[in-house]
Coordinates of C-alpha atoms in Angstrom, one line a residue:
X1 CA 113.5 142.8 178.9
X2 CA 115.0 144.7 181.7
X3 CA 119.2 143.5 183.1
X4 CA 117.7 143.1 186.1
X5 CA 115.3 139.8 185.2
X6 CA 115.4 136.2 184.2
X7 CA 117.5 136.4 181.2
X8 CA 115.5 133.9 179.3
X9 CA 112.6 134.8 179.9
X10 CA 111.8 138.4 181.5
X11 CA 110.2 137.8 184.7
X12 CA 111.4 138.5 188.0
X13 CA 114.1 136.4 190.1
X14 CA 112.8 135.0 193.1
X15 CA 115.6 134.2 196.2
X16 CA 115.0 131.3 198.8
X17 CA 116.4 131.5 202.4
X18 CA 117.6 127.8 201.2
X19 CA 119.6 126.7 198.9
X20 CA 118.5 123.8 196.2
X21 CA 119.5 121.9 193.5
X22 CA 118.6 123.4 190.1
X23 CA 119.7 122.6 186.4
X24 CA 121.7 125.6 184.4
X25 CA 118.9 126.6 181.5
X26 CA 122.3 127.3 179.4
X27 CA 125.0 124.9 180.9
X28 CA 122.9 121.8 181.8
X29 CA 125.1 121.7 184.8
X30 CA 123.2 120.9 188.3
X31 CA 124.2 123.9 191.2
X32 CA 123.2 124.6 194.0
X33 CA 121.6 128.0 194.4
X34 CA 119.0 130.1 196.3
X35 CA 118.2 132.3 192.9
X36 CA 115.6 131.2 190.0
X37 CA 113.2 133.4 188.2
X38 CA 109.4 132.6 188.7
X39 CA 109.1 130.0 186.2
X40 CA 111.8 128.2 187.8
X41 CA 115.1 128.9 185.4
X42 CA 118.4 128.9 186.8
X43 CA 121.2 130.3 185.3
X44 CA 124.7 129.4 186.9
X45 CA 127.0 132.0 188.0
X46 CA 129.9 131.2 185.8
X47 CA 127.6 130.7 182.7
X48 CA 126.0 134.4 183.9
X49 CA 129.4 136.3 184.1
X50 CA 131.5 134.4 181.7
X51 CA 131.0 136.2 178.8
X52 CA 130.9 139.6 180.7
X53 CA 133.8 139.4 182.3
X54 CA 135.9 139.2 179.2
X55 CA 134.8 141.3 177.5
X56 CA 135.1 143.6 180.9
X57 CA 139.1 142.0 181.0
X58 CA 139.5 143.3 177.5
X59 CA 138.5 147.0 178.2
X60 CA 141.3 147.0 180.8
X61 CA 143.6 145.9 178.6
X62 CA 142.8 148.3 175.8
X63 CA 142.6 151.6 177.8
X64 CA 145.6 154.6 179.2
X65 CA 142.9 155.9 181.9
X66 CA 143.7 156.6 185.6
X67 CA 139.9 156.4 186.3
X68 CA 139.0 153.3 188.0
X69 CA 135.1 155.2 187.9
X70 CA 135.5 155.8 183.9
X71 CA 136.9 152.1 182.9
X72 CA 133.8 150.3 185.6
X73 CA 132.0 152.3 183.6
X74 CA 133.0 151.4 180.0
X75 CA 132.6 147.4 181.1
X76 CA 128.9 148.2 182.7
X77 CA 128.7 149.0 179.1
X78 CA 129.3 145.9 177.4
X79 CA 126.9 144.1 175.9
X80 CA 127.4 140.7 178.4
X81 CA 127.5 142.3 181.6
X82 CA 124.4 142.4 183.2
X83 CA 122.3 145.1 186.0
X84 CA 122.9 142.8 188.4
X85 CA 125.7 139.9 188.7
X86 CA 128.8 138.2 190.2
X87 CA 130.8 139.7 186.5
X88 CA 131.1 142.8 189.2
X89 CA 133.1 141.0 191.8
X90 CA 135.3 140.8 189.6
X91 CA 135.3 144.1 187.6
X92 CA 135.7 146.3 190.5
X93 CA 139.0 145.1 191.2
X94 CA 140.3 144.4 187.5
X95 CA 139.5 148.5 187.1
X96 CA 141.5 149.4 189.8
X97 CA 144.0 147.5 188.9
X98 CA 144.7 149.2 185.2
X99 CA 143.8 152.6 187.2
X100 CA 146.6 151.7 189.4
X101 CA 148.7 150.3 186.8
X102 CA 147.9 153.2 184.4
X103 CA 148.6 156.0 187.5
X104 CA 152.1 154.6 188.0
X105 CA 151.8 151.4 190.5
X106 CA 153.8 148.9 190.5
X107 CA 152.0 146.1 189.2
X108 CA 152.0 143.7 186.1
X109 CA 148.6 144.5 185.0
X110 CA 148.2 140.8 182.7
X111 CA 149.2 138.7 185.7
X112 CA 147.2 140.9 188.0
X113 CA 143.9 140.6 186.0
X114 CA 144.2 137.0 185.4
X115 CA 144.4 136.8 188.9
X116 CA 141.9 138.8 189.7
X117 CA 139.6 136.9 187.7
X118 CA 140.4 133.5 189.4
X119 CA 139.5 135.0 192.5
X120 CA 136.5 137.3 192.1
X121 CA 134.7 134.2 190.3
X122 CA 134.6 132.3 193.0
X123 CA 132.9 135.1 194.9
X124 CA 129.0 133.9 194.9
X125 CA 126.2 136.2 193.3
X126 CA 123.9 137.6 196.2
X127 CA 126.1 137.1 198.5
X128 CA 125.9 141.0 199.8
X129 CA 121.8 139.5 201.2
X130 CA 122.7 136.0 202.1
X131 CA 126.3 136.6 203.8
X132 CA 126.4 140.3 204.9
X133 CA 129.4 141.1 202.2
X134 CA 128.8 142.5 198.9
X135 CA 131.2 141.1 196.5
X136 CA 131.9 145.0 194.9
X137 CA 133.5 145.5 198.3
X138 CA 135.6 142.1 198.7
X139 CA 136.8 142.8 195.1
X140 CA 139.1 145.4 196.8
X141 CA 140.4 143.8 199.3
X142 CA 141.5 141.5 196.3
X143 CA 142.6 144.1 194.6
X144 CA 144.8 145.4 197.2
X145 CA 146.0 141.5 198.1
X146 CA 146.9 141.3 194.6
X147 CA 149.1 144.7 194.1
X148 CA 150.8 143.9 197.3
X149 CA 151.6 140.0 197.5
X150 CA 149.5 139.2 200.6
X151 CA 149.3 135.8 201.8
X152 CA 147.3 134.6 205.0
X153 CA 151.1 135.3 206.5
X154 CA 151.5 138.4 205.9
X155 CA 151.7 141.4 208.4
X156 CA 151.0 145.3 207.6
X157 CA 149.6 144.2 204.0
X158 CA 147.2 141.4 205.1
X159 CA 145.8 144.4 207.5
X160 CA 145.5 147.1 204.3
X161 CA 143.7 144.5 202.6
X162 CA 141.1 144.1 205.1
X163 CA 140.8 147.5 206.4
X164 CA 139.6 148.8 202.9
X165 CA 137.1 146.0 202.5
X166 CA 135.5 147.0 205.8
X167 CA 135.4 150.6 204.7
X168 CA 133.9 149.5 201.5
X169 CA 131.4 147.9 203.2
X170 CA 130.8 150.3 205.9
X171 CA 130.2 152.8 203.4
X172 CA 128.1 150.3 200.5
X173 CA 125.8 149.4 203.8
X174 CA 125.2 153.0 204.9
X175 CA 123.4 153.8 201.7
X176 CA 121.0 150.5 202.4
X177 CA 119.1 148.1 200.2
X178 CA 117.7 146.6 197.9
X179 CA 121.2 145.9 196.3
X180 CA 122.5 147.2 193.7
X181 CA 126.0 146.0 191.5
X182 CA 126.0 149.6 189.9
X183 CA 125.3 151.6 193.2
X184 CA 127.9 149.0 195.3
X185 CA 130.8 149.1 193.0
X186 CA 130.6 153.3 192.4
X187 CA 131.1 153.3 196.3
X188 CA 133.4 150.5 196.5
X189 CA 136.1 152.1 194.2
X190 CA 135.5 155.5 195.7
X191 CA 136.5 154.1 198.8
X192 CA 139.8 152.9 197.6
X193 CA 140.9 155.4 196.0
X194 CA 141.2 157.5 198.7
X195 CA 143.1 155.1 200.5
X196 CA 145.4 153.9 198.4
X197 CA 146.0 157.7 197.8
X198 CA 147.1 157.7 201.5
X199 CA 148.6 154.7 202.0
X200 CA 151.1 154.0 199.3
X201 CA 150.7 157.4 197.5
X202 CA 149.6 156.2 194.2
X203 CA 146.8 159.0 193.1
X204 CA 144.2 157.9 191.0
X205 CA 141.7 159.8 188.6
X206 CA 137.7 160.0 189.6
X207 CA 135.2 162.2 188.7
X208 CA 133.4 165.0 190.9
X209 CA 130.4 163.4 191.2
X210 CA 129.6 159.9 189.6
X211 CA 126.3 160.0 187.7
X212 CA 124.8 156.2 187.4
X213 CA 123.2 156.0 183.7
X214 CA 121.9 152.3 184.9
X215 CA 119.0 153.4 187.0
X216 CA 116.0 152.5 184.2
X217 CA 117.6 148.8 183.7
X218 CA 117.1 148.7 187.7
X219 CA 113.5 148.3 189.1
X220 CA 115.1 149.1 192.6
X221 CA 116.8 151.8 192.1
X222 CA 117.0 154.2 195.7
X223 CA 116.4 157.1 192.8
X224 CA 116.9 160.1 194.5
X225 CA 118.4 158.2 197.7
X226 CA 120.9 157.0 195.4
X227 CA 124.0 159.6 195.7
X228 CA 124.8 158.6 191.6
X229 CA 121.0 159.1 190.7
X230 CA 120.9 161.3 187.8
X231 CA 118.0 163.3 188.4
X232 CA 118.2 164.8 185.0
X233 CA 116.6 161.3 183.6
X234 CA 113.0 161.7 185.7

């Protein structure tokens, strides 16, 4: 069964331009939702991530790196956390976080990923089709709320945090769609990391040239439009 598809039972999601009542297959809990697969299952977006994103949390938690890149990476890799999903709104920001922690920012990286899970869960999956802002790329404005205490209130900070969403944006919708959680949160960190670097001078690690190892779990992947596409797998 590929990540990408109905994880009960392997066909493909289907989205609606409204949004309807359905029934959680796992939770039993009514939602409402635009998202089903063809037969009709629904899975709820806190029943879809849960899992995922502890298991993502726990990663941070357990690693020295500076690479926000390497430790998205290592929680793409967990068994819970899906091709596709709203686990990524939250694991975007949680990496830079322990990259920024682990490169020498000032932050207290428990509080701050607590906190960033309380806010990139209520971030809606498929959001980035249905309201024009991917989730990978809100997770960093969160991020950059979090490490510097913005509030509605605040002045130069609440600027910073929504400068670097809009350049995560700008740069996730250059590439184009079909979406992609692997794809947008690769450019979404990229993007922050350069500016932190240049705006509070906290450097962070990141390889030369990301290569995505996701593409087969995605049935539409850019390939070779994709600037992670390793075109050593065709």
């Amino acid at each position: 069964m590929g990540k990408s598809a109905c994880l009960v039972c392997g066909k493909p999601l289907c989205y609606r331009e409204q949004e309807q009542e359905l029934i959680c297959v796992w939770c039993g809990q009514p939602g409402l939702s635009r998202a089903s697969c063809e037969d009709g299952h629904y899975i709820c977006d806190q029943c879809h991530a849960e899992r995922g994103i502890a298991d993502a949390l726990e990663v941070c938690q357990n690693t020295a790196s500076k690479d926000p890149i390497a430790i998205v990476q290592e929680m793409m890799d967990c068994p819970f956390v899906y091709m596709h999903g709203n686990e990524h709104h939250v694991m975007v920001g949680a990496a830079l976080l322990t990259a920024y922690h682990n490169a020498g920012g000032a932050v207290d990286l428990e509080t701050a990923l607590e906190e960033m899970r309380a806010r990139g869960s209520q971030y809606p999956g498929g959001s980035c089709g249905f309201w024009g802002a991917c989730g990978a790329a809100v997770s960093t404005g969160m991020f950059l709320s979090i490490i510097t205490g913005t509030t509605p209130l605040s002045e130069a900070s609440w600027g910073a945090a929504n400068r670097i969403t809009a350049k995560a944006l700008d740069r996730i919708g250059a590439l184009g769609g079909p979406r992609c959680c692997k794809r947008n949160s690769f450019t979404a960190i990229l993007a922050t990391i350069q500016f932190v670097k240049e705006t509070y001078g906290v450097a962070m690690d990141y390889p030369k040239r990301v290569v995505c190892r996701y593409s087969p779990q995605n049935e539409q992947c850019l390939r070779e439009r994709c600037p992670y596409y390793d075109r050593g797998s065709t």
